[in-house]
mmCIF file of C-alpha atoms and ligand atoms in Angstrom:
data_model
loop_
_atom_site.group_PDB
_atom_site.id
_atom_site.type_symbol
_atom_site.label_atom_id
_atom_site.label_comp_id
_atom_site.label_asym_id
_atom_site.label_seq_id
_atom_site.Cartn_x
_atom_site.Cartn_y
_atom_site.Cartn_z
ATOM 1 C CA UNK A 1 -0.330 -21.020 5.762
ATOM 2 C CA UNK A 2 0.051 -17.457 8.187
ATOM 3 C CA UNK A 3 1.005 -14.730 6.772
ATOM 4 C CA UNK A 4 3.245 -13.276 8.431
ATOM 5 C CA UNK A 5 5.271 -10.675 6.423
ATOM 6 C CA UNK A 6 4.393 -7.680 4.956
ATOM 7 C CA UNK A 7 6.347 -5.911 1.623
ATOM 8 C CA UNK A 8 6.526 -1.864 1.219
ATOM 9 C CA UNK A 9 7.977 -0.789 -1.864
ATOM 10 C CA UNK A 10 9.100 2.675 -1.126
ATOM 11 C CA UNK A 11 12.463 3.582 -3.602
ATOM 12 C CA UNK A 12 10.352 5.405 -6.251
ATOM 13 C CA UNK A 13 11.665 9.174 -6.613
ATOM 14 C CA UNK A 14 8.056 10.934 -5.877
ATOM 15 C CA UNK A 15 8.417 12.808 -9.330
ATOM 16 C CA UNK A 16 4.740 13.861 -9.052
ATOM 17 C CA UNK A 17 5.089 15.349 -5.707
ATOM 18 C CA UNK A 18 8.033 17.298 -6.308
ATOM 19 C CA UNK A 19 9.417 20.150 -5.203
ATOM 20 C CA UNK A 20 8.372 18.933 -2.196
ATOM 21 C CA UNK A 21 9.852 15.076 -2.209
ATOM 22 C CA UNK A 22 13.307 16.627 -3.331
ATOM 23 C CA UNK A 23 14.489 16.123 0.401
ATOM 24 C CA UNK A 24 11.650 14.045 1.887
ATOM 25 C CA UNK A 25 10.641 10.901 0.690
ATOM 26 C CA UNK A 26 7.062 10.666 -0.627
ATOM 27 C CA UNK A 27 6.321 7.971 2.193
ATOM 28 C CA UNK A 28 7.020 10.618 4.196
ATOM 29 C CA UNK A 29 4.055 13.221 2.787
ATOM 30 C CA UNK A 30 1.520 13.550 6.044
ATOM 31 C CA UNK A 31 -2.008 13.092 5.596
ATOM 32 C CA UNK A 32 -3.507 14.960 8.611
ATOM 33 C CA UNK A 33 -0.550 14.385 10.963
ATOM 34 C CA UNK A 34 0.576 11.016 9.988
ATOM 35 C CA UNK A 35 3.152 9.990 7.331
ATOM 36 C CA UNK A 36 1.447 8.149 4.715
ATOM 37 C CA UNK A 37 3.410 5.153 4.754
ATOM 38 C CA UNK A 38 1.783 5.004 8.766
ATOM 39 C CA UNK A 39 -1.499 4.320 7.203
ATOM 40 C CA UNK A 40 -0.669 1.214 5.351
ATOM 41 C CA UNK A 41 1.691 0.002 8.264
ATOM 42 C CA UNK A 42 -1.569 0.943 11.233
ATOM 43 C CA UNK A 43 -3.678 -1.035 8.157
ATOM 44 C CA UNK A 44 -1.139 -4.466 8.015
ATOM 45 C CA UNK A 45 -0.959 -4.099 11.814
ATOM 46 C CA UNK A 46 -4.694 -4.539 12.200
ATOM 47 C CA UNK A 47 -4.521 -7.293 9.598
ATOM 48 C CA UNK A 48 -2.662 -9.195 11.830
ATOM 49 C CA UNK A 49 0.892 -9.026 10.277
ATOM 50 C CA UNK A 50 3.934 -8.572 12.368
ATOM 51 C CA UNK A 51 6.297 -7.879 9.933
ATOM 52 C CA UNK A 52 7.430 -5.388 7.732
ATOM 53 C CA UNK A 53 10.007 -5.558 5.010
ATOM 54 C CA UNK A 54 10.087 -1.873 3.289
ATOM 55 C CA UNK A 55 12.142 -1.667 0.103
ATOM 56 C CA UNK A 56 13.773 1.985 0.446
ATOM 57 C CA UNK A 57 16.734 3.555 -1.552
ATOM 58 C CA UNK A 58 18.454 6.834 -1.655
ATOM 59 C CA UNK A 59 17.398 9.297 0.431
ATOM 60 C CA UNK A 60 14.984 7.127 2.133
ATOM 61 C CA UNK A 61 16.228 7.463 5.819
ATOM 62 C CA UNK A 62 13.598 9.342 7.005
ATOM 63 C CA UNK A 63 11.321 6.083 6.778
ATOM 64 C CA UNK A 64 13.519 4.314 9.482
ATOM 65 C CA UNK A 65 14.141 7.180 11.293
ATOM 66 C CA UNK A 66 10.182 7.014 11.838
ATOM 67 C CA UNK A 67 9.347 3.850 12.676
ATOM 68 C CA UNK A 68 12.400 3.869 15.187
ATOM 69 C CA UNK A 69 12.723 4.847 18.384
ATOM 70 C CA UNK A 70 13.458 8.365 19.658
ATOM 71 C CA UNK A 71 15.249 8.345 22.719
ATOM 72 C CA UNK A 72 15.580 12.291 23.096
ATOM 73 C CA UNK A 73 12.136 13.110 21.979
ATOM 74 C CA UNK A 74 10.864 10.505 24.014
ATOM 75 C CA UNK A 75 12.666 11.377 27.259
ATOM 76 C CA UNK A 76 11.422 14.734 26.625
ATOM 77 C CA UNK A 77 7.845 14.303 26.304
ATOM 78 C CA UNK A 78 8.115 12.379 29.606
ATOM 79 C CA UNK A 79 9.921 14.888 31.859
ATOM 80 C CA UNK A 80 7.383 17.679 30.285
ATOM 81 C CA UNK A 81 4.273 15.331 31.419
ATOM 82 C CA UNK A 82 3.140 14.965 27.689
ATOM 83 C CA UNK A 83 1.874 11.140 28.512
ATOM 84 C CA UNK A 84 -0.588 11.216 25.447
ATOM 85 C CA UNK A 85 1.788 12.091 22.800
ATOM 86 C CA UNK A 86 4.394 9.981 24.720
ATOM 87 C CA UNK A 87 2.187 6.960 24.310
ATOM 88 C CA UNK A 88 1.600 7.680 20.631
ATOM 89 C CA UNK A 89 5.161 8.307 20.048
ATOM 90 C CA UNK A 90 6.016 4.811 20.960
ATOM 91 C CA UNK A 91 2.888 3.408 19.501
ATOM 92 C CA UNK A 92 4.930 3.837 16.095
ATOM 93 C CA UNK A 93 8.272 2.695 17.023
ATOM 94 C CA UNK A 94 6.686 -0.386 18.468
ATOM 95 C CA UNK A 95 3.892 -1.317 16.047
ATOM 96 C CA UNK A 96 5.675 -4.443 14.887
ATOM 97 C CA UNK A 97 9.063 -5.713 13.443
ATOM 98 C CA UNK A 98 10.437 -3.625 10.685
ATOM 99 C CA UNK A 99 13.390 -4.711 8.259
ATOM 100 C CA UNK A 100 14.475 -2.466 5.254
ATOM 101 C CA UNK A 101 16.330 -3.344 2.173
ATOM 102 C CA UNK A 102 17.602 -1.437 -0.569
ATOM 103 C CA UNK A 103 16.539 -1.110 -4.375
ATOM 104 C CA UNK A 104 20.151 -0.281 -5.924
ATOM 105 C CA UNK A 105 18.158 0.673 -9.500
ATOM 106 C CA UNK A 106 14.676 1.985 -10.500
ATOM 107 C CA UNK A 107 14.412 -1.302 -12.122
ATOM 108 C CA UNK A 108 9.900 -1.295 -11.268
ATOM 109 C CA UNK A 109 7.520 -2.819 -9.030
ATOM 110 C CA UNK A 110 8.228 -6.469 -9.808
ATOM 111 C CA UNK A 111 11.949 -5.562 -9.305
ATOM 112 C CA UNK A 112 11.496 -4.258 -5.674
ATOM 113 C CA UNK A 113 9.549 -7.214 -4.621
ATOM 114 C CA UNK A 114 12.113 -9.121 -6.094
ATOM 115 C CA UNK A 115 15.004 -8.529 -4.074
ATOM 116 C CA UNK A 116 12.907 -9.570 -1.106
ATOM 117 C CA UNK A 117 13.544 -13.066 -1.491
ATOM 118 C CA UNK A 118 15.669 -13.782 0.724
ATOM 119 C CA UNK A 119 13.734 -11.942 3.358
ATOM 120 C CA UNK A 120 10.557 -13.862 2.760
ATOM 121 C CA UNK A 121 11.900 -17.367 2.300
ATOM 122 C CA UNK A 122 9.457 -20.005 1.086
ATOM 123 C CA UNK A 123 5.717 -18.411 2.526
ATOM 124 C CA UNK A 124 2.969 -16.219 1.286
ATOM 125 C CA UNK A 125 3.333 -12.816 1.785
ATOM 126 C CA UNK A 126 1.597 -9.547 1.274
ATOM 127 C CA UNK A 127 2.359 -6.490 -0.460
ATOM 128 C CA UNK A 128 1.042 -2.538 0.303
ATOM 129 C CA UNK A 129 1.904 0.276 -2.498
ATOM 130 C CA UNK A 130 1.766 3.272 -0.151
ATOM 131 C CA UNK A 131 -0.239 5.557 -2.355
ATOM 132 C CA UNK A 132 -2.826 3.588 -2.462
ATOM 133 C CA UNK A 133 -5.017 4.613 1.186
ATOM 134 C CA UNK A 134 -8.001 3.174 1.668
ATOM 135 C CA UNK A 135 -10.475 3.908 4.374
ATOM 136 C CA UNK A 136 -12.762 1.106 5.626
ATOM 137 C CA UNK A 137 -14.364 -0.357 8.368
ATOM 138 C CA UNK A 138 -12.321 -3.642 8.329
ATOM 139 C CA UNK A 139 -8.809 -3.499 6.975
ATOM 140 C CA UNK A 140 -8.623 -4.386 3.533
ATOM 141 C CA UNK A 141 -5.706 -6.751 3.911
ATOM 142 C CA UNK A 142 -8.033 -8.675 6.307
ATOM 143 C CA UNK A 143 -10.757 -8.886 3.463
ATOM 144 C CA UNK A 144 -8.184 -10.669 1.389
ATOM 145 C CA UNK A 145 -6.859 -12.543 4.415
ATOM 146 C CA UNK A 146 -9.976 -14.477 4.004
ATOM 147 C CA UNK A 147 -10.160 -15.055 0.531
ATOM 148 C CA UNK A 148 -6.096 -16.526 0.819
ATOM 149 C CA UNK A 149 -7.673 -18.837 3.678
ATOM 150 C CA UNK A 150 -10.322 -19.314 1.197
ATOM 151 C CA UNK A 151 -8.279 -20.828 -2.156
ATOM 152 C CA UNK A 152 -4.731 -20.843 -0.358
ATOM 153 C CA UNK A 153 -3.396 -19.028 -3.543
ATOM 154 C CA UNK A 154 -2.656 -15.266 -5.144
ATOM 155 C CA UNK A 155 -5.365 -12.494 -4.215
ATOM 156 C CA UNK A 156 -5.553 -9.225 -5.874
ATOM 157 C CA UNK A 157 -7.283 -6.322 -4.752
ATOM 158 C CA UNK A 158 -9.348 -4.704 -7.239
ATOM 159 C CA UNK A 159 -11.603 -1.426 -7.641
ATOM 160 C CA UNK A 160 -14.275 -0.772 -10.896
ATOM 161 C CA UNK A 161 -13.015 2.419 -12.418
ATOM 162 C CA UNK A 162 -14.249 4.405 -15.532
ATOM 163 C CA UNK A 163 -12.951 2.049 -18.490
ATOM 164 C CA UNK A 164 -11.154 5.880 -19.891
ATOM 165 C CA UNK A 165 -9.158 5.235 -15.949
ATOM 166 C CA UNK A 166 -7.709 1.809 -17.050
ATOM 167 C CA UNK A 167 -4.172 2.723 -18.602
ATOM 168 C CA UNK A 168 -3.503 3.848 -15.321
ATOM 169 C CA UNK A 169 -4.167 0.477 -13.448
ATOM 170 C CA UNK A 170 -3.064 -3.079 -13.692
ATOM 171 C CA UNK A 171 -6.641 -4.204 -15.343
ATOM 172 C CA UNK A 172 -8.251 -8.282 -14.503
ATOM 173 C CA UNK A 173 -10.156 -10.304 -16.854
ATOM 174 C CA UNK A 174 -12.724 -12.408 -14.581
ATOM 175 C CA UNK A 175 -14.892 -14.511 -14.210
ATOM 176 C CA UNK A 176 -17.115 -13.480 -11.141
ATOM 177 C CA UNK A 177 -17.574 -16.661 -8.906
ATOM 178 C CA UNK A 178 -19.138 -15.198 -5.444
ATOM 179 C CA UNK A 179 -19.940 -12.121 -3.300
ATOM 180 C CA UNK A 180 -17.043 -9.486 -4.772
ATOM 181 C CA UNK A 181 -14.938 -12.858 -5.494
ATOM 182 C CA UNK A 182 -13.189 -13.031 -9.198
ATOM 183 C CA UNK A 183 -10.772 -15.676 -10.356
ATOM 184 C CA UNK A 184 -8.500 -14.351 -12.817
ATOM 185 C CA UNK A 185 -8.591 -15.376 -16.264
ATOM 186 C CA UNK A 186 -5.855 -12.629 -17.282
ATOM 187 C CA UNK A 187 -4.469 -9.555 -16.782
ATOM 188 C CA UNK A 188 -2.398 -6.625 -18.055
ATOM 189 C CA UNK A 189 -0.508 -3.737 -17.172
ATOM 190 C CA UNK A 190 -1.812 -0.178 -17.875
ATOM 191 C CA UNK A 191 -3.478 -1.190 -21.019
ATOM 192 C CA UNK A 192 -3.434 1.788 -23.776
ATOM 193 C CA UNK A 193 -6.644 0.378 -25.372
ATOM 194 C CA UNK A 194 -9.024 -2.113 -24.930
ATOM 195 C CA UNK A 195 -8.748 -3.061 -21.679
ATOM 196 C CA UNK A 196 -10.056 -6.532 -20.431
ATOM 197 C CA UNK A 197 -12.608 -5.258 -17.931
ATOM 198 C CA UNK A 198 -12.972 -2.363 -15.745
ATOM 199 C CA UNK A 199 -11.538 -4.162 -12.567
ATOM 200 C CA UNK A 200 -8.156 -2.205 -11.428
ATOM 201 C CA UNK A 201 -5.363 -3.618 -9.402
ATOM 202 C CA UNK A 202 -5.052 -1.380 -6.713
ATOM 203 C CA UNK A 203 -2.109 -1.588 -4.356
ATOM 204 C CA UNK A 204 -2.639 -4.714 -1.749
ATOM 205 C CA UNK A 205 -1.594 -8.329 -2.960
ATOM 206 C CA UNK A 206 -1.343 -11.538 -0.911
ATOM 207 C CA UNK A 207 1.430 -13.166 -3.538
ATOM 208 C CA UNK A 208 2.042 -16.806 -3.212
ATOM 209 C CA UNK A 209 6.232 -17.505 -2.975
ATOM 210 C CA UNK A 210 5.794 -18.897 -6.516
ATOM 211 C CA UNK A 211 6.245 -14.993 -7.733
ATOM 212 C CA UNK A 212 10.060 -15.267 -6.970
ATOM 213 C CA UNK A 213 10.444 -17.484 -10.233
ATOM 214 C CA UNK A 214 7.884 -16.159 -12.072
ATOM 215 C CA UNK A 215 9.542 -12.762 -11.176
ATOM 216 C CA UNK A 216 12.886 -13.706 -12.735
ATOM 217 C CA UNK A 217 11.078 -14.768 -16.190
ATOM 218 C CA UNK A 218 9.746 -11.617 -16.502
ATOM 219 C CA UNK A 219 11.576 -8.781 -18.876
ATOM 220 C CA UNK A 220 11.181 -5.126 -18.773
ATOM 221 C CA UNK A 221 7.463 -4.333 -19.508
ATOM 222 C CA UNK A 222 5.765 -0.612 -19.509
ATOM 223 C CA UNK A 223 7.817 1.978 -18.970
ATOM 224 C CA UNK A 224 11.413 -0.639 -19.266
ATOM 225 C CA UNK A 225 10.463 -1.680 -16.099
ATOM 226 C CA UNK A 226 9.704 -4.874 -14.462
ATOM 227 C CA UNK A 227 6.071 -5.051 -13.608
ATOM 228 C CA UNK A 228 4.339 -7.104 -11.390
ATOM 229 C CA UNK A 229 1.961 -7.478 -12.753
ATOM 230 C CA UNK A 230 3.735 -9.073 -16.014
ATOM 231 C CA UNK A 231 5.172 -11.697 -13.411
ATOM 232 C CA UNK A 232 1.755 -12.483 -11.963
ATOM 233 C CA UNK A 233 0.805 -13.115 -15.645
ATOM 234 C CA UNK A 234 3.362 -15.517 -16.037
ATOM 235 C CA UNK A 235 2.254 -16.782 -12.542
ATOM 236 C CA UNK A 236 -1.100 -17.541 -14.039
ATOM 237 C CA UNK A 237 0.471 -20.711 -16.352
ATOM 238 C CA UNK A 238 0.682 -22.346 -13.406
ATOM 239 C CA UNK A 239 -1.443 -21.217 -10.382
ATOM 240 C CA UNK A 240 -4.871 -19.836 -9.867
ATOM 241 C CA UNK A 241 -5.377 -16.208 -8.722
ATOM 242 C CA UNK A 242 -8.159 -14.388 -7.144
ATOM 243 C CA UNK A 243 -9.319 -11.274 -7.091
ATOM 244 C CA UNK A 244 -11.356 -9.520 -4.381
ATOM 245 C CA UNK A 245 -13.737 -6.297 -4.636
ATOM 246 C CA UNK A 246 -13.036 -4.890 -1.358
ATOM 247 C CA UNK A 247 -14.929 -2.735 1.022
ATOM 248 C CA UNK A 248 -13.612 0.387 1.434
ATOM 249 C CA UNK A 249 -12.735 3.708 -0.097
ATOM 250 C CA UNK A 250 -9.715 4.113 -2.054
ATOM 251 C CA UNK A 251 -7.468 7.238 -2.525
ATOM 252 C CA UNK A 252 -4.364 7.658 -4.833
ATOM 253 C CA UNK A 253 -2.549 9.658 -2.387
ATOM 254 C CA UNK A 254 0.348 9.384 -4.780
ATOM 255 C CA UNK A 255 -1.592 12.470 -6.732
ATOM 256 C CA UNK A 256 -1.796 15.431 -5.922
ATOM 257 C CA UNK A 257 -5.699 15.488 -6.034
ATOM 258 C CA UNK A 258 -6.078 12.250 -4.599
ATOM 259 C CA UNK A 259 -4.190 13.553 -1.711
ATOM 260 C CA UNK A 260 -6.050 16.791 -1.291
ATOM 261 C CA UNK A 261 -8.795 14.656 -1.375
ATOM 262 C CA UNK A 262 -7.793 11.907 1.269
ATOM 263 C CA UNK A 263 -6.615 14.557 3.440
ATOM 264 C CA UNK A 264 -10.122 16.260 3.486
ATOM 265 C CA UNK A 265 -11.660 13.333 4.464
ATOM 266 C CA UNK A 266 -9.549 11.821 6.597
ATOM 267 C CA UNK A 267 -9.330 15.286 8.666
ATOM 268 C CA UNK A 268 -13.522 15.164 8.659
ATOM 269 C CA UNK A 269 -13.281 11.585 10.141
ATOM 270 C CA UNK A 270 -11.160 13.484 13.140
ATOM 271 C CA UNK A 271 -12.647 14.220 15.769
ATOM 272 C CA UNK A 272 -10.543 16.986 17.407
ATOM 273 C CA UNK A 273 -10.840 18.118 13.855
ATOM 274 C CA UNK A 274 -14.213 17.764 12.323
ATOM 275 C CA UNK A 275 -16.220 20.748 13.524
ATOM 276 C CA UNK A 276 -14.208 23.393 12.859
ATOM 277 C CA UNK A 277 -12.869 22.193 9.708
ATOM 278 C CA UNK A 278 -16.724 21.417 8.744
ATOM 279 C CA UNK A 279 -17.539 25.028 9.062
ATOM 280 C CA UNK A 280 -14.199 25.762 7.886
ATOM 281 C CA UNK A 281 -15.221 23.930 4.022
ATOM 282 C CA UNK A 282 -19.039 25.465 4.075
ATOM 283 C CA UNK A 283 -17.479 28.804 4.660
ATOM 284 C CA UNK A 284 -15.818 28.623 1.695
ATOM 285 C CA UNK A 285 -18.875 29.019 -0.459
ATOM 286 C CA UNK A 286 -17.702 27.085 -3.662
HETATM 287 C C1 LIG B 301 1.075 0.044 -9.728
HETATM 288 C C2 LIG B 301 0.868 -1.274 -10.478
HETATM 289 C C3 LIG B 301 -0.501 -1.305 -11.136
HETATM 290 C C4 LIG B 301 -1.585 -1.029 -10.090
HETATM 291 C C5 LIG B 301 -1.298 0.303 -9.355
HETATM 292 C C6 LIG B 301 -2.263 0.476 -8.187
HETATM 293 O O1 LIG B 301 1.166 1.079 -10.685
HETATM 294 O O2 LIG B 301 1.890 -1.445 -11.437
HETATM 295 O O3 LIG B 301 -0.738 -2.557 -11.725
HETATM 296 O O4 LIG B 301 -2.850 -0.960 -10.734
HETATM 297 O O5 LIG B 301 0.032 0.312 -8.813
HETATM 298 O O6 LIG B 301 -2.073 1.694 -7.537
HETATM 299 P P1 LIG B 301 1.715 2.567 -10.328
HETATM 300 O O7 LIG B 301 0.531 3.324 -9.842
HETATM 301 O O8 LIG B 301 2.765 2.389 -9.286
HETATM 302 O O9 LIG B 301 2.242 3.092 -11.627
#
């Protein structure tokens, strides 16, 4: 089956940006000059998806605001001749079909993707955490794309990290059956010791409909939260899941030094950018 839709959890608070996500939402942080939240959207564009569902909650408006139109702005850039940033004005206002529902409570992960339900009816869907940018050479939603065509089923992205990383990830067990291919034998949320493997979850999912009802078994897990992860475990009892090592290079953008670090590079990848900004770094003799 298509996919078709596209989930963006984006009601967390941005503790670990603040001050600055007291009045802008972290979705809203820019990497170079583009939200982040633009990244994963450009990414599930290229992937072939046409539409997004983002999960947003107070003080979230700025997100829609975005991805809408401008009229003002847009009349302005035309009467002052500014065609190129005209055109990539309305490049983001008409990248594809966007829907937004609300998170009433910090209730988790699994909880956002839960209320979209009714927005996703009976079909596969995928799911982008925001934080999570990754720069490579063909989207990483497309990667998985072919792994879903593949089995038909649940496909996880996942990442090797330092075992002493692992309570920060949702970690796999698996059993390795082809190029970067893994079907899951397990898994577990941010495990405090021991973890299964050194295979994160990092933030893309294709999720079969079948995590609606595993979804409303699942109780609060780390943190009093509902985790998705937890759900995909109970998931598991009845369906197969993959997991695919994707291409690509992965920044938490959701930390501070991950975004330093994602902005750096992504500005070097520029190339209006790269030369000066080059010399700029080797200047600083560090
Ligand atoms: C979430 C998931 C976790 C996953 C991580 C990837 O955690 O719960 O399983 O490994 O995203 O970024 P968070 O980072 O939102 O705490």
């Amino acid at each position: 089956m298509k996919i078709k839709k596209a989930v963006f959890p984006a009601a967390g608070f941005g503790t670990r940006f603040l001050p600055a996500t007291k009045a802008i939402p972290k979705e809203m942080l820019p990497l170079v000059d583009k939200p982040l939240i633009q990244y994963g959207v450009e990414e599930a564009k290229s992937s072939g998806l046409s539409e997004i569902i983002i999960v947003t909650g107070m003080g979230k408006t700025a997100i829609e605001d975005h991805f809408d139109t401008s009229f003002e702005l847009e009349k302005l850039l035309q009467e002052r001749g500014k065609t190129e940033l005209l055109r990539m004005i309305e490049n983001v206002s008409g990248m594809v079909h966007f829907a937004y529902t609300r998170q009433k409570k910090p209730l988790g992960l699994g909880h956002a993707i839960g209320i979209t339900r009714n927005l996703i009816n009976n079909e596969p869907f995928a799911v982008f955490l925001g934080d999570d940018i990754i720069d490579s050479e063909v989207p990483v939603m497309r990667q998985m794309m072919e792994v879903h065509k593949r089995f038909g089923t649940t496909v996880l992205a996942v990442q090797k990290v330092p075992k002493s990383q692992a309570h920060l990830y949702g970690v796999i067990k698996g059993q390795k059956i082809g190029d970067g291919i893994y079907r899951v034998l397990d898994l577990v949320e941010k495990p405090q010791s021991n973890p299964p493997s050194n295979l994160a979850i990092i933030g893309r999912y294709i999720l079969s409909p079948g995590i609606f009802n595993a979804l409303e078994e699942t109780k609060p897990g780390k943190g009093g939260e509902i985790q998705l992860t937890d759900a995909l475990r109970i998931l598991l009892r009845t369906q197969e899941i993959y997991a695919l090592e994707f291409e690509g290079t992965r920044y938490d953008a959701g930390d501070k030094l991950g975004f330093l670090k994602a902005n750096v590079s992504l500005a070097l990848k520029r190339p209006e950018l790269r030369a000066e900004f080059r010399k700029f770094l080797k200047d600083l003799k560090i």
